[in-house]
CSV table of C-alpha atoms in Angstrom, one decimal:
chain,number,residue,atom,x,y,z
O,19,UNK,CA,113.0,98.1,102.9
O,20,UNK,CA,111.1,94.8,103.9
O,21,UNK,CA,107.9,94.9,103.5
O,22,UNK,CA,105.3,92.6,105.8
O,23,UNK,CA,102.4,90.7,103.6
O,24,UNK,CA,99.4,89.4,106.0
O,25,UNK,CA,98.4,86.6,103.9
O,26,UNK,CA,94.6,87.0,105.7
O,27,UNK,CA,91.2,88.7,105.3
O,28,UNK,CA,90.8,89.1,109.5
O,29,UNK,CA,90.3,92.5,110.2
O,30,UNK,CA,90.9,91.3,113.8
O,31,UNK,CA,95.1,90.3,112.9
O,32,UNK,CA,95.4,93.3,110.8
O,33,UNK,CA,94.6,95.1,113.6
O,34,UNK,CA,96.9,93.3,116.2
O,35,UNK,CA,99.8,94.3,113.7
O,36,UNK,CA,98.9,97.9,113.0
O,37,UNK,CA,98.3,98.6,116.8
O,38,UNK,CA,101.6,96.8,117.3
O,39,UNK,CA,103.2,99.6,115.1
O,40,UNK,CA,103.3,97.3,111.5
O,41,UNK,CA,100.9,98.2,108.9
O,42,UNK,CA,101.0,95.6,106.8
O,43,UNK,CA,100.1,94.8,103.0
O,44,UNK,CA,97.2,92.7,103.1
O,45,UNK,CA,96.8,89.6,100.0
O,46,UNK,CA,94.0,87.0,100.7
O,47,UNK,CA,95.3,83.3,100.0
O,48,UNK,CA,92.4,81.1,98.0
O,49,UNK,CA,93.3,78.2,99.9
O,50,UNK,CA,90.7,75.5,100.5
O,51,UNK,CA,90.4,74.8,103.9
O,52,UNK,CA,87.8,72.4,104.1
O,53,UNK,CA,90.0,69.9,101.7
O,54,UNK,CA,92.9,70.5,103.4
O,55,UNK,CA,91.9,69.6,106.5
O,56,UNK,CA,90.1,66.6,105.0
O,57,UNK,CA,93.6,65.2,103.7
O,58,UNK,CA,95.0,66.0,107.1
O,59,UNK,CA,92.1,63.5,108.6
O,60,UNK,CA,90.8,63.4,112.1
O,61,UNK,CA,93.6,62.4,114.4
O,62,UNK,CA,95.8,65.1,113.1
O,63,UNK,CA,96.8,67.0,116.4
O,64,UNK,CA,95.1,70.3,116.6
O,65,UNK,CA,98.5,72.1,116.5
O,66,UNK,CA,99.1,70.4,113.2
O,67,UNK,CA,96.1,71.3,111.1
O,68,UNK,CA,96.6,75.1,112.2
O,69,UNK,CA,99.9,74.4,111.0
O,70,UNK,CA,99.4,73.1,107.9
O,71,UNK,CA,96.5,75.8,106.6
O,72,UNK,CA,99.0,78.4,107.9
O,73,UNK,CA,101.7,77.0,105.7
O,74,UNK,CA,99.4,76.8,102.6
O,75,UNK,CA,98.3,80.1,102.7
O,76,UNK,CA,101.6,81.8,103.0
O,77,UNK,CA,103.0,79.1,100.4
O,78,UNK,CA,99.9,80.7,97.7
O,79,UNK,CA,100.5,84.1,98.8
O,80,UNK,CA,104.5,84.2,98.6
O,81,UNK,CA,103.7,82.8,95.0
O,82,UNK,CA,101.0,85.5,93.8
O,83,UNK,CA,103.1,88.5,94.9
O,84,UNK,CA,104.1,91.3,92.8
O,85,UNK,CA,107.8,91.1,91.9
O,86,UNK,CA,108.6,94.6,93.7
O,87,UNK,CA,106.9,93.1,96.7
O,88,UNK,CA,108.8,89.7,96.7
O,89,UNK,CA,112.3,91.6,96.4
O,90,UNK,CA,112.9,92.3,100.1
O,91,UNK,CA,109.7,91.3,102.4
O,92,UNK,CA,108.1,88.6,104.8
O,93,UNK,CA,105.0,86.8,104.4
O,94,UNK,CA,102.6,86.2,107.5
O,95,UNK,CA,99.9,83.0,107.5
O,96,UNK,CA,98.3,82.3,110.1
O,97,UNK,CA,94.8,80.2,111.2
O,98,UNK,CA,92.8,79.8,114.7
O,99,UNK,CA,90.7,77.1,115.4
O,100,UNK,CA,89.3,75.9,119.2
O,101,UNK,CA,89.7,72.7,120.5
O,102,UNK,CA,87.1,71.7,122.6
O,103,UNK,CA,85.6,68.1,123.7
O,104,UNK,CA,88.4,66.3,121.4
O,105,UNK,CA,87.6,67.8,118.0
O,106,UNK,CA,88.5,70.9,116.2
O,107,UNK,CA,85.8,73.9,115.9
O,108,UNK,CA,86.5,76.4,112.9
O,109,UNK,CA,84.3,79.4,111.5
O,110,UNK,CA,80.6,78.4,112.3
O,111,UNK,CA,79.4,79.7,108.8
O,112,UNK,CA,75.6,79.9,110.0
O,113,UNK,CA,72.9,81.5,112.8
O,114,UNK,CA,72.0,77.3,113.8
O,115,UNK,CA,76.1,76.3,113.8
O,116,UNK,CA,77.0,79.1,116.1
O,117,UNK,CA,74.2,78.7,118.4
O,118,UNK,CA,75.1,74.9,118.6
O,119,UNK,CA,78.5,76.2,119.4
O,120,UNK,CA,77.9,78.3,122.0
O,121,UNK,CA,75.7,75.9,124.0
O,122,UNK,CA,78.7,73.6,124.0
O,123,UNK,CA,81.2,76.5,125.4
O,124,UNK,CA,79.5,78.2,128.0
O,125,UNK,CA,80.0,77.9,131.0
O,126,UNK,CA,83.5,75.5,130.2
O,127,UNK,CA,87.2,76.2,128.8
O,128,UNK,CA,88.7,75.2,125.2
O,129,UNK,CA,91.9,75.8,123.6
O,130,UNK,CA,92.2,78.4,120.7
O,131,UNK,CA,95.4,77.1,118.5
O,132,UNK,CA,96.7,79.7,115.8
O,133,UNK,CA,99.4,78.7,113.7
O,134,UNK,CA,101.6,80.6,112.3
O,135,UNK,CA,103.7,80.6,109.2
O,136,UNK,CA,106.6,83.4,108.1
O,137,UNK,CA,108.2,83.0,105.1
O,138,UNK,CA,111.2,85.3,104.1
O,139,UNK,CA,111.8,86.4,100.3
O,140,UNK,CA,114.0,88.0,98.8
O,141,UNK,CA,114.8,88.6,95.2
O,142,UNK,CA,111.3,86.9,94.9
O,143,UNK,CA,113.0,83.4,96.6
O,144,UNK,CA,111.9,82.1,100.2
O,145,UNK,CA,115.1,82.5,101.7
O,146,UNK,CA,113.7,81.2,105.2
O,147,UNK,CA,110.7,79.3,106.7
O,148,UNK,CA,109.5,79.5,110.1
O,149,UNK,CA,106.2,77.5,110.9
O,150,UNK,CA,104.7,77.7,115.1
O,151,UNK,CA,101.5,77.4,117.0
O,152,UNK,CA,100.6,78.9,119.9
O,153,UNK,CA,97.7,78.0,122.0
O,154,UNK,CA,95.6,79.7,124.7
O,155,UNK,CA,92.7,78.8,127.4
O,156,UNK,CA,89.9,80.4,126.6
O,157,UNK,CA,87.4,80.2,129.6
O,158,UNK,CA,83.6,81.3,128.3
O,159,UNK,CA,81.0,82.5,130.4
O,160,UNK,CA,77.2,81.5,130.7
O,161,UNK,CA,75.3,84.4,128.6
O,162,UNK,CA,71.7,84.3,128.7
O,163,UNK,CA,70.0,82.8,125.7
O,164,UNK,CA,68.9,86.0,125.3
O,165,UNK,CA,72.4,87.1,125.1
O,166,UNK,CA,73.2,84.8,122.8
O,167,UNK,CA,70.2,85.2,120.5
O,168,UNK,CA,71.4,89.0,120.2
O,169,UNK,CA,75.2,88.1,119.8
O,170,UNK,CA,74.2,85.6,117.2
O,171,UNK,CA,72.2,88.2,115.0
O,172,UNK,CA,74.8,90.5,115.3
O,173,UNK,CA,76.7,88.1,113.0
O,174,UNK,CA,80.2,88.4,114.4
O,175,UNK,CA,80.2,85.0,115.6
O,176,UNK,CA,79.4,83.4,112.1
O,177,UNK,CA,83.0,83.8,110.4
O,178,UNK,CA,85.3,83.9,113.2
O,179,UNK,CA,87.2,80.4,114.7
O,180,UNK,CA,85.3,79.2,117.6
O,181,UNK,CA,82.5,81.5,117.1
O,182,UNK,CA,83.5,83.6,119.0
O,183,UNK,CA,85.8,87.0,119.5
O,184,UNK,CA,87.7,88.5,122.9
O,185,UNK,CA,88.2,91.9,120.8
O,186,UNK,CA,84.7,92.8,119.7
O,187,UNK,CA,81.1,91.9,121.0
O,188,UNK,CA,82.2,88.1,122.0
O,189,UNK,CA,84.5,89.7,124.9
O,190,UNK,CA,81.6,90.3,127.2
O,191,UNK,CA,80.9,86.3,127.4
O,192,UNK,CA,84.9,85.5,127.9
O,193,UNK,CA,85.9,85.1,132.0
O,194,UNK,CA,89.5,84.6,131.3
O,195,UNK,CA,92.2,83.3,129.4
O,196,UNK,CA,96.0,81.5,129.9
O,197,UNK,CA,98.4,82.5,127.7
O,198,UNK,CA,98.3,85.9,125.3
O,199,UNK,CA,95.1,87.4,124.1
O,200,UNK,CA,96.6,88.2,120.6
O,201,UNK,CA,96.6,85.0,120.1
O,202,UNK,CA,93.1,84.3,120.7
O,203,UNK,CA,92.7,87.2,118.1
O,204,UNK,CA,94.4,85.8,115.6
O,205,UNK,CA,98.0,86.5,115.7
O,206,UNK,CA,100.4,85.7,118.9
O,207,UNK,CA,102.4,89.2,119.0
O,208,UNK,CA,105.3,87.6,121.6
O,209,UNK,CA,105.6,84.0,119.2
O,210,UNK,CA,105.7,86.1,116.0
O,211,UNK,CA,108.4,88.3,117.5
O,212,UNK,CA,110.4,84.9,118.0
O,213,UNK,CA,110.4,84.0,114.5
O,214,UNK,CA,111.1,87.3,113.4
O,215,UNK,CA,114.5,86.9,115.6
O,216,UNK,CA,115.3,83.6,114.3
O,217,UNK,CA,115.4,85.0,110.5
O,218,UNK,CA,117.3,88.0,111.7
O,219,UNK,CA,114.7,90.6,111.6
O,220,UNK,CA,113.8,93.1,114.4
O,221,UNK,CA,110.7,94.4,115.6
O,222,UNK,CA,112.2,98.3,115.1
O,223,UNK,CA,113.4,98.1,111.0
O,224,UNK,CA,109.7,97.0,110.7
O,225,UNK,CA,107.5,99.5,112.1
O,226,UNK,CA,109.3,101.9,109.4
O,227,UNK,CA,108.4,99.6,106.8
O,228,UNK,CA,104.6,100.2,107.0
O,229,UNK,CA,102.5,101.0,103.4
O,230,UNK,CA,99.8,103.7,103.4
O,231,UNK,CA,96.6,102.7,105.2
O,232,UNK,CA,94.2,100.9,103.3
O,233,UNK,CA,97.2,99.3,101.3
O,234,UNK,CA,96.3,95.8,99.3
O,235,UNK,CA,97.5,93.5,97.1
């Protein structure tokens, strides 16, 4: 039975998957963004950094598993960052960063990129390697300062790309988006389904590979 490894801490793609029918193992990669991106430098395209960190952290997670896992399952790694005014915005990490932030987005439109990386073992070996990004127009609103202040305190903005969410309190400040929210959220449902299909795996033979909730690794 293959098993599917989310190769992320986000609460908000576990979610997408298990609401989509796949509970998934969940292993946290240790990879270091911040250098990784440095190496990449700053004319790498935004689809290409998302790219790259998504590679890396399935790569480190495909190479950590336990060898009953790696016998027969797929590893997902994904990573969302927003494009906005010609540079790339990631996790804001403090109260002043995502307040900065969000006086740049609101009231304007940026594109969130996830990519996403699959890798394919069996017998422990990567048999296949898919790697795609997917982007989507995120339009923000104009809260209030006041808003903001509150939103801000509430300290979801702080460790999510962007600073902001469509699925939790950041939704009320979102007017629209082009293209698919799960991929705002962290995890492009119809683009995963894609490379699922190109390494001949369907959507069905998954949902009956789910662990017991709560599984990690």
């Amino acid at each position: 039975m293959t098993r599917v490894v989310l190769g992320s801490a986000s609460t908000g793609r576990r979610t997408v998957l298990r609401q989509a029918g796949i509970d998934p193992l969940v292993a946290v990669s240790g990879v270091d963004e911040d250098r990784l991106i440095e190496e990449l430098g700053p004319q790498a395209p935004p689809d290409e950094v998302v790219c790259a960190l998504a590679r890396a952290k399935a790569a480190q997670v495909a190479g950590e598993l336990d060898p009953g896992v790696a016998a027969d399952c797929v590893v997902i790694g994904c990573d969302s960052m927003l494009y906005l005014d010609g540079r790339l915005c990631g996790k804001p990490g403090s109260a002043d960063a995502a307040v900065r932030q969000w006086h740049l987005m609101r009231g304007r439109s940026g594109q969130l990129h996830t990519g996403h990386c699959l890798l394919r073992l069996v017998d422990g070996a990567v048999t296949h390697s898919e790697v795609q990004s997917g982007c989507t127009t995120v339009h923000f609103g104009n809260p209030t300062d006041a808003d903001l202040s509150a939103y801000v305190a509430s300290g979801e903005p702080l460790g999510v790309a962007g600073g902001f969410t469509l699925d939790g309190l950041g939704g009320w400040f979102i007017d629209r988006i082009e293209g698919h929210p799960s991929n705002v959220i962290g995890l492009s449902l119809p683009l995963l389904r894609g490379m699922l299909e190109r390494i001949g795996l369907s959507i069905n033979a998954l949902w009956a590979a789910g662990p017991d909730a709560d599984e990690r690794i």
